[in-house]
PDB file of C-alpha atoms and ligand atoms in Angstrom:
ATOM      1  CA  MET A 247      55.883 -49.064  33.461  1.00  0.00           C
ATOM      2  CA  LEU A 248      59.633 -48.641  33.062  1.00  0.00           C
ATOM      3  CA  HIS A 249      59.143 -46.473  29.968  1.00  0.00           C
ATOM      4  CA  PRO A 250      55.992 -44.356  29.887  1.00  0.00           C
ATOM      5  CA  LYS A 251      54.838 -43.697  26.331  1.00  0.00           C
ATOM      6  CA  ILE A 252      56.113 -40.340  25.053  1.00  0.00           C
ATOM      7  CA  ALA A 253      53.715 -40.214  22.061  1.00  0.00           C
ATOM      8  CA  ASP A 254      50.887 -38.690  23.995  1.00  0.00           C
ATOM      9  CA  VAL A 255      49.772 -35.088  24.437  1.00  0.00           C
ATOM     10  CA  SER A 256      49.940 -34.952  28.230  1.00  0.00           C
ATOM     11  CA  ALA A 257      53.280 -36.786  28.365  1.00  0.00           C
ATOM     12  CA  THR A 258      54.719 -34.358  25.791  1.00  0.00           C
ATOM     13  CA  ARG A 259      53.393 -31.305  27.682  1.00  0.00           C
ATOM     14  CA  HIS A 260      54.734 -32.727  30.926  1.00  0.00           C
ATOM     15  CA  ILE A 261      58.221 -33.351  29.459  1.00  0.00           C
ATOM     16  CA  LEU A 262      58.406 -29.854  27.941  1.00  0.00           C
ATOM     17  CA  LYS A 263      57.248 -28.271  31.209  1.00  0.00           C
ATOM     18  CA  THR A 264      59.621 -30.316  33.362  1.00  0.00           C
ATOM     19  CA  PHE A 265      62.598 -29.165  31.297  1.00  0.00           C
ATOM     20  CA  GLY A 266      61.304 -25.601  30.910  1.00  0.00           C
ATOM     21  CA  LEU A 267      61.201 -25.962  27.116  1.00  0.00           C
ATOM     22  CA  ARG A 268      59.068 -24.564  24.321  1.00  0.00           C
ATOM     23  CA  ALA A 269      58.881 -26.105  20.872  1.00  0.00           C
ATOM     24  CA  SER A 270      61.205 -24.070  18.655  1.00  0.00           C
ATOM     25  CA  LYS A 271      59.629 -22.851  15.425  1.00  0.00           C
ATOM     26  CA  ARG A 272      63.036 -21.991  14.014  1.00  0.00           C
ATOM     27  CA  LEU A 273      64.141 -25.625  14.374  1.00  0.00           C
ATOM     28  CA  GLY A 274      60.896 -26.974  12.906  1.00  0.00           C
ATOM     29  CA  GLN A 275      59.863 -28.650  16.145  1.00  0.00           C
ATOM     30  CA  ASN A 276      56.433 -30.274  15.873  1.00  0.00           C
ATOM     31  CA  PHE A 277      56.358 -33.240  18.219  1.00  0.00           C
ATOM     32  CA  LEU A 278      54.246 -36.295  17.440  1.00  0.00           C
ATOM     33  CA  ILE A 279      51.598 -36.942  20.074  1.00  0.00           C
ATOM     34  CA  ASP A 280      49.849 -40.032  18.689  1.00  0.00           C
ATOM     35  CA  SER A 281      51.183 -43.503  19.393  1.00  0.00           C
ATOM     36  CA  ASN A 282      49.289 -44.985  16.432  1.00  0.00           C
ATOM     37  CA  VAL A 283      51.153 -42.692  14.055  1.00  0.00           C
ATOM     38  CA  VAL A 284      54.454 -43.728  15.637  1.00  0.00           C
ATOM     39  CA  LYS A 285      53.469 -47.400  15.254  1.00  0.00           C
ATOM     40  CA  ALA A 286      52.482 -46.881  11.629  1.00  0.00           C
ATOM     41  CA  ILE A 287      55.813 -45.185  10.816  1.00  0.00           C
ATOM     42  CA  VAL A 288      57.751 -48.005  12.488  1.00  0.00           C
ATOM     43  CA  ALA A 289      55.633 -50.554  10.559  1.00  0.00           C
ATOM     44  CA  ALA A 290      56.298 -48.732   7.263  1.00  0.00           C
ATOM     45  CA  ALA A 291      60.037 -48.946   8.025  1.00  0.00           C
ATOM     46  CA  GLU A 292      59.755 -52.762   8.425  1.00  0.00           C
ATOM     47  CA  ILE A 293      62.222 -52.799  11.293  1.00  0.00           C
ATOM     48  CA  SER A 294      63.746 -56.092  12.321  1.00  0.00           C
ATOM     49  CA  ALA A 295      65.577 -56.642  15.601  1.00  0.00           C
ATOM     50  CA  GLY A 296      69.141 -55.336  15.679  1.00  0.00           C
ATOM     51  CA  GLU A 297      68.739 -53.294  12.511  1.00  0.00           C
ATOM     52  CA  GLU A 298      70.713 -50.046  12.224  1.00  0.00           C
ATOM     53  CA  VAL A 299      68.547 -46.929  11.973  1.00  0.00           C
ATOM     54  CA  LEU A 300      69.543 -43.305  11.610  1.00  0.00           C
ATOM     55  CA  GLU A 301      66.958 -40.935  13.036  1.00  0.00           C
ATOM     56  CA  ILE A 302      67.157 -37.271  12.117  1.00  0.00           C
ATOM     57  CA  GLY A 303      65.815 -34.911  14.777  1.00  0.00           C
ATOM     58  CA  PRO A 304      64.686 -37.197  17.625  1.00  0.00           C
ATOM     59  CA  GLY A 305      63.221 -34.231  19.541  1.00  0.00           C
ATOM     60  CA  ILE A 306      62.136 -35.525  22.947  1.00  0.00           C
ATOM     61  CA  GLY A 307      62.394 -39.156  21.785  1.00  0.00           C
ATOM     62  CA  THR A 308      58.852 -39.868  20.595  1.00  0.00           C
ATOM     63  CA  LEU A 309      59.558 -41.762  17.375  1.00  0.00           C
ATOM     64  CA  THR A 310      62.885 -42.979  18.767  1.00  0.00           C
ATOM     65  CA  GLN A 311      61.017 -44.852  21.480  1.00  0.00           C
ATOM     66  CA  GLY A 312      58.867 -46.646  18.890  1.00  0.00           C
ATOM     67  CA  LEU A 313      61.986 -47.630  16.932  1.00  0.00           C
ATOM     68  CA  LEU A 314      63.797 -48.871  20.056  1.00  0.00           C
ATOM     69  CA  GLU A 315      60.749 -50.858  21.175  1.00  0.00           C
ATOM     70  CA  ALA A 316      60.793 -52.551  17.748  1.00  0.00           C
ATOM     71  CA  GLY A 317      64.400 -53.615  18.427  1.00  0.00           C
ATOM     72  CA  ALA A 318      66.249 -51.132  16.193  1.00  0.00           C
ATOM     73  CA  LYS A 319      69.743 -49.879  16.993  1.00  0.00           C
ATOM     74  CA  VAL A 320      69.161 -46.155  16.740  1.00  0.00           C
ATOM     75  CA  THR A 321      71.735 -43.456  16.050  1.00  0.00           C
ATOM     76  CA  ALA A 322      70.038 -40.070  16.264  1.00  0.00           C
ATOM     77  CA  VAL A 323      71.335 -36.668  15.190  1.00  0.00           C
ATOM     78  CA  GLU A 324      69.713 -33.696  16.917  1.00  0.00           C
ATOM     79  CA  LEU A 325      70.662 -30.057  16.437  1.00  0.00           C
ATOM     80  CA  ASP A 326      68.978 -28.588  19.522  1.00  0.00           C
ATOM     81  CA  LYS A 327      71.559 -28.370  22.330  1.00  0.00           C
ATOM     82  CA  LYS A 328      68.832 -28.471  24.969  1.00  0.00           C
ATOM     83  CA  LEU A 329      67.567 -31.906  23.975  1.00  0.00           C
ATOM     84  CA  PRO A 330      70.401 -34.304  24.980  1.00  0.00           C
ATOM     85  CA  ALA A 331      69.506 -33.744  28.647  1.00  0.00           C
ATOM     86  CA  VAL A 332      65.852 -34.497  27.885  1.00  0.00           C
ATOM     87  CA  LEU A 333      66.603 -37.630  25.876  1.00  0.00           C
ATOM     88  CA  ALA A 334      68.891 -38.903  28.640  1.00  0.00           C
ATOM     89  CA  GLU A 335      65.752 -39.011  30.816  1.00  0.00           C
ATOM     90  CA  THR A 336      62.996 -39.970  28.370  1.00  0.00           C
ATOM     91  CA  LEU A 337      65.026 -42.815  26.826  1.00  0.00           C
ATOM     92  CA  ALA A 338      66.924 -43.842  29.980  1.00  0.00           C
ATOM     93  CA  GLY A 339      67.534 -47.574  30.077  1.00  0.00           C
ATOM     94  CA  TYR A 340      67.256 -48.266  26.353  1.00  0.00           C
ATOM     95  CA  GLU A 341      70.543 -49.845  25.391  1.00  0.00           C
ATOM     96  CA  ASN A 342      70.648 -49.470  21.645  1.00  0.00           C
ATOM     97  CA  PHE A 343      70.496 -45.694  21.490  1.00  0.00           C
ATOM     98  CA  LYS A 344      73.281 -43.334  20.524  1.00  0.00           C
ATOM     99  CA  LEU A 345      72.860 -39.573  20.267  1.00  0.00           C
ATOM    100  CA  VAL A 346      74.963 -37.172  18.253  1.00  0.00           C
ATOM    101  CA  GLN A 347      74.347 -33.503  18.923  1.00  0.00           C
ATOM    102  CA  GLY A 348      74.853 -31.616  15.678  1.00  0.00           C
ATOM    103  CA  ASP A 349      73.508 -30.535  12.313  1.00  0.00           C
ATOM    104  CA  ILE A 350      72.516 -33.435  10.043  1.00  0.00           C
ATOM    105  CA  LEU A 351      73.829 -31.483   7.052  1.00  0.00           C
ATOM    106  CA  LYS A 352      77.281 -31.209   8.635  1.00  0.00           C
ATOM    107  CA  VAL A 353      77.743 -34.586  10.312  1.00  0.00           C
ATOM    108  CA  ASP A 354      80.023 -37.042   8.488  1.00  0.00           C
ATOM    109  CA  LEU A 355      77.424 -39.748   7.849  1.00  0.00           C
ATOM    110  CA  ALA A 356      79.816 -42.053   5.981  1.00  0.00           C
ATOM    111  CA  GLU A 357      81.886 -42.271   9.148  1.00  0.00           C
ATOM    112  CA  LEU A 358      78.915 -42.387  11.544  1.00  0.00           C
ATOM    113  CA  MET A 359      76.950 -45.072   9.645  1.00  0.00           C
ATOM    114  CA  PRO A 360      79.401 -47.374   7.836  1.00  0.00           C
ATOM    115  CA  ALA A 361      77.110 -50.451   7.670  1.00  0.00           C
ATOM    116  CA  PRO A 362      73.790 -50.699   5.744  1.00  0.00           C
ATOM    117  CA  PHE A 363      71.073 -48.709   7.507  1.00  0.00           C
ATOM    118  CA  LYS A 364      67.586 -47.266   7.240  1.00  0.00           C
ATOM    119  CA  VAL A 365      66.675 -43.644   7.817  1.00  0.00           C
ATOM    120  CA  VAL A 366      63.507 -42.949   9.781  1.00  0.00           C
ATOM    121  CA  ALA A 367      62.549 -39.379  10.615  1.00  0.00           C
ATOM    122  CA  ASN A 368      59.905 -36.808  11.259  1.00  0.00           C
ATOM    123  CA  LEU A 369      61.887 -34.179   9.413  1.00  0.00           C
ATOM    124  CA  PRO A 370      62.165 -30.504  10.307  1.00  0.00           C
ATOM    125  CA  TYR A 371      60.169 -28.961   7.443  1.00  0.00           C
ATOM    126  CA  TYR A 372      62.448 -25.965   6.869  1.00  0.00           C
ATOM    127  CA  ILE A 373      65.182 -28.192   5.400  1.00  0.00           C
ATOM    128  CA  THR A 374      63.352 -31.334   4.250  1.00  0.00           C
ATOM    129  CA  THR A 375      64.421 -31.149   0.607  1.00  0.00           C
ATOM    130  CA  GLN A 376      68.051 -30.366   1.400  1.00  0.00           C
ATOM    131  CA  ILE A 377      68.255 -33.299   3.814  1.00  0.00           C
ATOM    132  CA  LEU A 378      66.639 -35.799   1.437  1.00  0.00           C
ATOM    133  CA  LEU A 379      68.757 -34.798  -1.537  1.00  0.00           C
ATOM    134  CA  ALA A 380      71.925 -34.870   0.580  1.00  0.00           C
ATOM    135  CA  LEU A 381      71.075 -38.381   1.844  1.00  0.00           C
ATOM    136  CA  LEU A 382      70.404 -39.677  -1.657  1.00  0.00           C
ATOM    137  CA  GLU A 383      73.357 -37.996  -3.346  1.00  0.00           C
ATOM    138  CA  LYS A 384      76.022 -39.045  -0.852  1.00  0.00           C
ATOM    139  CA  LYS A 385      75.959 -42.713  -1.894  1.00  0.00           C
ATOM    140  CA  LEU A 386      75.653 -43.935   1.688  1.00  0.00           C
ATOM    141  CA  PRO A 387      74.699 -47.579   2.373  1.00  0.00           C
ATOM    142  CA  ILE A 388      71.029 -46.609   2.910  1.00  0.00           C
ATOM    143  CA  THR A 389      68.426 -49.254   2.069  1.00  0.00           C
ATOM    144  CA  LYS A 390      65.229 -47.398   2.943  1.00  0.00           C
ATOM    145  CA  ILE A 391      64.131 -43.904   3.964  1.00  0.00           C
ATOM    146  CA  VAL A 392      60.832 -43.438   5.798  1.00  0.00           C
ATOM    147  CA  THR A 393      60.073 -39.809   6.493  1.00  0.00           C
ATOM    148  CA  MET A 394      57.329 -37.477   7.513  1.00  0.00           C
ATOM    149  CA  VAL A 395      57.256 -34.516   5.136  1.00  0.00           C
ATOM    150  CA  GLN A 396      54.735 -31.846   4.171  1.00  0.00           C
ATOM    151  CA  ARG A 397      52.103 -33.346   1.869  1.00  0.00           C
ATOM    152  CA  GLU A 398      53.098 -30.904  -0.853  1.00  0.00           C
ATOM    153  CA  VAL A 399      56.695 -32.216  -0.746  1.00  0.00           C
ATOM    154  CA  ALA A 400      55.407 -35.810  -0.822  1.00  0.00           C
ATOM    155  CA  GLU A 401      53.458 -34.959  -3.972  1.00  0.00           C
ATOM    156  CA  ARG A 402      56.571 -33.570  -5.631  1.00  0.00           C
ATOM    157  CA  MET A 403      58.643 -36.584  -4.597  1.00  0.00           C
ATOM    158  CA  THR A 404      56.164 -39.075  -6.074  1.00  0.00           C
ATOM    159  CA  ALA A 405      54.950 -37.096  -9.130  1.00  0.00           C
ATOM    160  CA  ALA A 406      54.957 -38.822 -12.528  1.00  0.00           C
ATOM    161  CA  PRO A 407      56.003 -37.178 -15.820  1.00  0.00           C
ATOM    162  CA  GLY A 408      53.266 -34.926 -17.196  1.00  0.00           C
ATOM    163  CA  SER A 409      51.805 -34.011 -13.806  1.00  0.00           C
ATOM    164  CA  LYS A 410      51.858 -30.441 -12.490  1.00  0.00           C
ATOM    165  CA  THR A 411      54.073 -31.288  -9.521  1.00  0.00           C
ATOM    166  CA  TYR A 412      56.693 -33.250 -11.525  1.00  0.00           C
ATOM    167  CA  GLY A 413      59.977 -31.353 -11.294  1.00  0.00           C
ATOM    168  CA  ALA A 414      63.708 -31.528 -10.587  1.00  0.00           C
ATOM    169  CA  MET A 415      62.984 -32.882  -7.083  1.00  0.00           C
ATOM    170  CA  SER A 416      60.857 -35.763  -8.500  1.00  0.00           C
ATOM    171  CA  VAL A 417      63.614 -36.759 -10.920  1.00  0.00           C
ATOM    172  CA  ALA A 418      66.428 -36.417  -8.355  1.00  0.00           C
ATOM    173  CA  VAL A 419      64.583 -38.640  -5.845  1.00  0.00           C
ATOM    174  CA  GLN A 420      63.079 -41.212  -8.225  1.00  0.00           C
ATOM    175  CA  PHE A 421      66.391 -41.619  -9.995  1.00  0.00           C
ATOM    176  CA  ARG A 422      67.792 -43.103  -6.770  1.00  0.00           C
ATOM    177  CA  ALA A 423      64.731 -44.663  -5.143  1.00  0.00           C
ATOM    178  CA  GLU A 424      61.288 -46.131  -5.647  1.00  0.00           C
ATOM    179  CA  VAL A 425      59.028 -43.710  -3.838  1.00  0.00           C
ATOM    180  CA  ARG A 426      55.479 -43.975  -2.490  1.00  0.00           C
ATOM    181  CA  VAL A 427      53.240 -42.200  -0.007  1.00  0.00           C
ATOM    182  CA  ALA A 428      52.375 -44.568   2.865  1.00  0.00           C
ATOM    183  CA  PHE A 429      49.732 -42.380   4.581  1.00  0.00           C
ATOM    184  CA  ASP A 430      48.753 -38.812   5.438  1.00  0.00           C
ATOM    185  CA  VAL A 431      48.934 -37.336   8.932  1.00  0.00           C
ATOM    186  CA  PRO A 432      46.668 -34.425   9.953  1.00  0.00           C
ATOM    187  CA  PRO A 433      48.009 -31.413  11.934  1.00  0.00           C
ATOM    188  CA  GLU A 434      46.178 -32.563  15.117  1.00  0.00           C
ATOM    189  CA  LYS A 435      48.696 -35.382  15.570  1.00  0.00           C
ATOM    190  CA  PHE A 436      51.457 -32.911  16.477  1.00  0.00           C
ATOM    191  CA  LEU A 437      52.214 -30.441  19.243  1.00  0.00           C
ATOM    192  CA  PRO A 438      52.294 -27.638  18.234  1.00  0.00           C
ATOM    193  CA  LYS A 439      50.029 -28.170  15.207  1.00  0.00           C
ATOM    194  CA  PRO A 440      51.788 -27.459  11.893  1.00  0.00           C
ATOM    195  CA  GLU A 441      49.875 -25.362   9.370  1.00  0.00           C
ATOM    196  CA  VAL A 442      49.755 -28.114   6.757  1.00  0.00           C
ATOM    197  CA  THR A 443      48.873 -31.778   6.362  1.00  0.00           C
ATOM    198  CA  SER A 444      51.856 -34.125   6.428  1.00  0.00           C
ATOM    199  CA  SER A 445      52.577 -37.400   4.640  1.00  0.00           C
ATOM    200  CA  VAL A 446      54.800 -40.318   5.441  1.00  0.00           C
ATOM    201  CA  VAL A 447      56.851 -41.212   2.383  1.00  0.00           C
ATOM    202  CA  VAL A 448      58.713 -44.482   1.854  1.00  0.00           C
ATOM    203  CA  CYS A 449      61.782 -44.449  -0.416  1.00  0.00           C
ATOM    204  CA  ASP A 450      63.223 -47.856  -1.273  1.00  0.00           C
ATOM    205  CA  VAL A 451      66.731 -47.015  -2.423  1.00  0.00           C
ATOM    206  CA  ARG A 452      67.533 -48.687  -5.751  1.00  0.00           C
ATOM    207  CA  GLU A 453      70.477 -51.073  -5.726  1.00  0.00           C
ATOM    208  CA  SER A 454      71.371 -49.963  -9.223  1.00  0.00           C
ATOM    209  CA  PRO A 455      70.007 -46.521 -10.045  1.00  0.00           C
ATOM    210  CA  VAL A 456      69.116 -45.512 -13.599  1.00  0.00           C
ATOM    211  CA  GLU A 457      72.402 -45.605 -15.542  1.00  0.00           C
ATOM    212  CA  VAL A 458      74.124 -42.219 -15.979  1.00  0.00           C
ATOM    213  CA  ALA A 459      77.795 -41.609 -16.705  1.00  0.00           C
ATOM    214  CA  ASP A 460      78.178 -38.475 -14.589  1.00  0.00           C
ATOM    215  CA  GLU A 461      75.609 -37.915 -11.866  1.00  0.00           C
ATOM    216  CA  GLU A 462      76.532 -34.320 -11.138  1.00  0.00           C
ATOM    217  CA  PHE A 463      76.144 -33.431 -14.796  1.00  0.00           C
ATOM    218  CA  PHE A 464      72.849 -35.352 -14.971  1.00  0.00           C
ATOM    219  CA  ILE A 465      71.446 -33.297 -12.075  1.00  0.00           C
ATOM    220  CA  ARG A 466      72.701 -30.083 -13.737  1.00  0.00           C
ATOM    221  CA  VAL A 467      70.833 -30.984 -16.908  1.00  0.00           C
ATOM    222  CA  VAL A 468      67.660 -31.812 -14.944  1.00  0.00           C
ATOM    223  CA  ARG A 469      67.832 -28.545 -12.959  1.00  0.00           C
ATOM    224  CA  GLY A 470      68.536 -26.588 -16.149  1.00  0.00           C
ATOM    225  CA  ALA A 471      65.658 -28.243 -18.004  1.00  0.00           C
ATOM    226  CA  PHE A 472      63.194 -27.379 -15.229  1.00  0.00           C
ATOM    227  CA  GLY A 473      64.696 -23.909 -14.738  1.00  0.00           C
ATOM    228  CA  GLN A 474      62.011 -22.295 -16.834  1.00  0.00           C
ATOM    229  CA  ARG A 475      59.053 -24.638 -16.727  1.00  0.00           C
ATOM    230  CA  ARG A 476      56.969 -22.873 -19.343  1.00  0.00           C
ATOM    231  CA  LYS A 477      59.689 -22.885 -21.980  1.00  0.00           C
ATOM    232  CA  THR A 478      60.589 -25.680 -24.366  1.00  0.00           C
ATOM    233  CA  LEU A 479      63.507 -27.923 -23.440  1.00  0.00           C
ATOM    234  CA  ALA A 480      65.801 -26.270 -25.973  1.00  0.00           C
ATOM    235  CA  ASN A 481      65.050 -22.809 -24.604  1.00  0.00           C
ATOM    236  CA  SER A 482      65.300 -23.639 -20.932  1.00  0.00           C
ATOM    237  CA  LEU A 483      68.582 -25.528 -21.383  1.00  0.00           C
ATOM    238  CA  ALA A 484      69.944 -22.576 -23.393  1.00  0.00           C
ATOM    239  CA  GLY A 485      68.798 -20.284 -20.560  1.00  0.00           C
ATOM    240  CA  ALA A 486      70.741 -22.503 -18.141  1.00  0.00           C
ATOM    241  CA  GLY A 487      73.985 -21.884 -20.021  1.00  0.00           C
ATOM    242  CA  PHE A 488      74.198 -24.856 -22.403  1.00  0.00           C
ATOM    243  CA  GLN A 489      75.147 -24.040 -26.026  1.00  0.00           C
ATOM    244  CA  ARG A 490      72.079 -24.023 -28.257  1.00  0.00           C
ATOM    245  CA  GLU A 491      73.728 -25.923 -31.087  1.00  0.00           C
ATOM    246  CA  LYS A 492      74.934 -28.660 -28.744  1.00  0.00           C
ATOM    247  CA  ILE A 493      71.496 -28.897 -27.160  1.00  0.00           C
ATOM    248  CA  LEU A 494      69.786 -29.360 -30.513  1.00  0.00           C
ATOM    249  CA  GLN A 495      72.287 -32.009 -31.568  1.00  0.00           C
ATOM    250  CA  ALA A 496      71.922 -33.850 -28.275  1.00  0.00           C
ATOM    251  CA  LEU A 497      68.126 -33.752 -28.387  1.00  0.00           C
ATOM    252  CA  ALA A 498      68.161 -35.141 -31.918  1.00  0.00           C
ATOM    253  CA  ALA A 499      70.645 -37.864 -30.929  1.00  0.00           C
ATOM    254  CA  ALA A 500      68.495 -38.817 -27.928  1.00  0.00           C
ATOM    255  CA  GLY A 501      65.351 -38.858 -30.102  1.00  0.00           C
ATOM    256  CA  ILE A 502      63.661 -36.122 -28.040  1.00  0.00           C
ATOM    257  CA  SER A 503      61.777 -33.297 -29.749  1.00  0.00           C
ATOM    258  CA  ALA A 504      63.238 -29.859 -28.972  1.00  0.00           C
ATOM    259  CA  GLU A 505      59.668 -28.594 -28.606  1.00  0.00           C
ATOM    260  CA  ARG A 506      58.932 -30.769 -25.587  1.00  0.00           C
ATOM    261  CA  ARG A 507      58.927 -29.388 -22.063  1.00  0.00           C
ATOM    262  CA  ALA A 508      60.963 -30.779 -19.179  1.00  0.00           C
ATOM    263  CA  GLU A 509      57.856 -31.942 -17.307  1.00  0.00           C
ATOM    264  CA  THR A 510      57.079 -34.503 -20.033  1.00  0.00           C
ATOM    265  CA  LEU A 511      60.456 -36.283 -19.896  1.00  0.00           C
ATOM    266  CA  SER A 512      60.891 -39.586 -18.078  1.00  0.00           C
ATOM    267  CA  ILE A 513      63.979 -40.201 -15.933  1.00  0.00           C
ATOM    268  CA  GLU A 514      65.368 -42.516 -18.639  1.00  0.00           C
ATOM    269  CA  GLU A 515      64.968 -39.736 -21.224  1.00  0.00           C
ATOM    270  CA  PHE A 516      66.790 -37.268 -18.958  1.00  0.00           C
ATOM    271  CA  ALA A 517      69.573 -39.848 -18.523  1.00  0.00           C
ATOM    272  CA  LYS A 518      69.851 -40.329 -22.283  1.00  0.00           C
ATOM    273  CA  LEU A 519      69.887 -36.579 -22.889  1.00  0.00           C
ATOM    274  CA  ALA A 520      72.604 -36.009 -20.267  1.00  0.00           C
ATOM    275  CA  SER A 521      74.785 -38.761 -21.670  1.00  0.00           C
ATOM    276  CA  VAL A 522      74.748 -37.379 -25.228  1.00  0.00           C
ATOM    277  CA  LEU A 523      74.988 -33.689 -24.242  1.00  0.00           C
TER     278      LEU A 523
HETATM  279  N1  SAM B 620      61.191 -36.859  16.120  1.00  0.00           N
HETATM  280  C1  SAM B 620      60.433 -35.947  16.945  1.00  0.00           C
HETATM  281  C2  SAM B 620      58.963 -36.286  16.820  1.00  0.00           C
HETATM  282  O1  SAM B 620      58.597 -36.991  15.882  1.00  0.00           O
HETATM  283  O2  SAM B 620      58.178 -35.857  17.670  1.00  0.00           O
HETATM  284  C3  SAM B 620      60.679 -34.477  16.579  1.00  0.00           C
HETATM  285  C4  SAM B 620      60.429 -34.120  15.135  1.00  0.00           C
HETATM  286  S1  SAM B 620      60.527 -32.382  14.808  1.00  0.00           S
HETATM  287  C5  SAM B 620      59.428 -32.264  13.420  1.00  0.00           C
HETATM  288  C6  SAM B 620      62.102 -32.137  13.999  1.00  0.00           C
HETATM  289  C7  SAM B 620      63.332 -32.280  14.874  1.00  0.00           C
HETATM  290  O3  SAM B 620      64.501 -32.022  14.081  1.00  0.00           O
HETATM  291  C8  SAM B 620      63.414 -31.318  16.049  1.00  0.00           C
HETATM  292  O4  SAM B 620      63.745 -32.017  17.220  1.00  0.00           O
HETATM  293  C9  SAM B 620      64.542 -30.337  15.670  1.00  0.00           C
HETATM  294  O5  SAM B 620      65.226 -29.784  16.778  1.00  0.00           O
HETATM  295  C10 SAM B 620      65.432 -31.235  14.831  1.00  0.00           C
HETATM  296  N2  SAM B 620      66.296 -30.515  13.863  1.00  0.00           N
HETATM  297  C11 SAM B 620      66.047 -29.351  13.236  1.00  0.00           C
HETATM  298  N3  SAM B 620      67.044 -29.039  12.391  1.00  0.00           N
HETATM  299  C12 SAM B 620      67.960 -30.044  12.477  1.00  0.00           C
HETATM  300  C13 SAM B 620      69.224 -30.287  11.864  1.00  0.00           C
HETATM  301  N4  SAM B 620      69.737 -29.436  10.962  1.00  0.00           N
HETATM  302  N5  SAM B 620      69.905 -31.406  12.202  1.00  0.00           N
HETATM  303  C14 SAM B 620      69.397 -32.284  13.124  1.00  0.00           C
HETATM  304  N6  SAM B 620      68.191 -32.091  13.741  1.00  0.00           N
HETATM  305  C15 SAM B 620      67.488 -30.999  13.429  1.00  0.00           C
END
């Protein structure tokens, strides 16, 4: 075979050994070793031939290979300086692959990915939230994000108002995208095994997000409201630096009781509150 499958435990061990590498804990390296998981992620991303995909953290090329086999044009951003040499070997011969060595939080994505694209990634868990929020807040032409995250993060991303895990992260993500968990992935599917179960989450980016006049201010209100979960809205917003009188007026104007807690508010209610505040 021209391209031996990377998503396999012995292939992964062999590649790491050949290049004298060890998975770096600091960089959140847990390599996928199951080709069915790779296939399922690619299927969840609904890749069609020639489609532009941004992959974050290609590692040794495991998921990248699945995306390329499905016909995607993959641009991958990898922080680890040792991996370009590995990828040059493991993905040799695939034409539609471009690698950028650098930090995904520092790369100019607007310049790198000017046309509509999907994001597909098995994210490094130490910066999952930062990466997702940065992708969603930057107003890039992203249509879909399919990512492996810790199950606990997936629960927060998909939580509905009133549930224990509903928080600023749920609002910030759901405000921009329709989010669902596609499937769970147990630790055994990675080398080395992570300590927790993972989930693949699909975010379909909304063409027109919930209407808010000033997004930055909206997020400030959401963060402030969830700042002290146990307190009422009026108290937690006051604790976050908003003037109590203004808060009470705004809550009344938005038809929201000052006694309610942030975790009971829908995204539309947060939007209304931010616009009158
Ligand atoms: N995609 C591979 C797979 O599925 O087997 C590897 C996934 S591994 C969980 C996360 C990858 O993200 C690692 O290759 C790691 O080096 C890379 N990474 C960590 N921090 C990064 C950053 N700030 N920017 C880009 N890549 C990063």
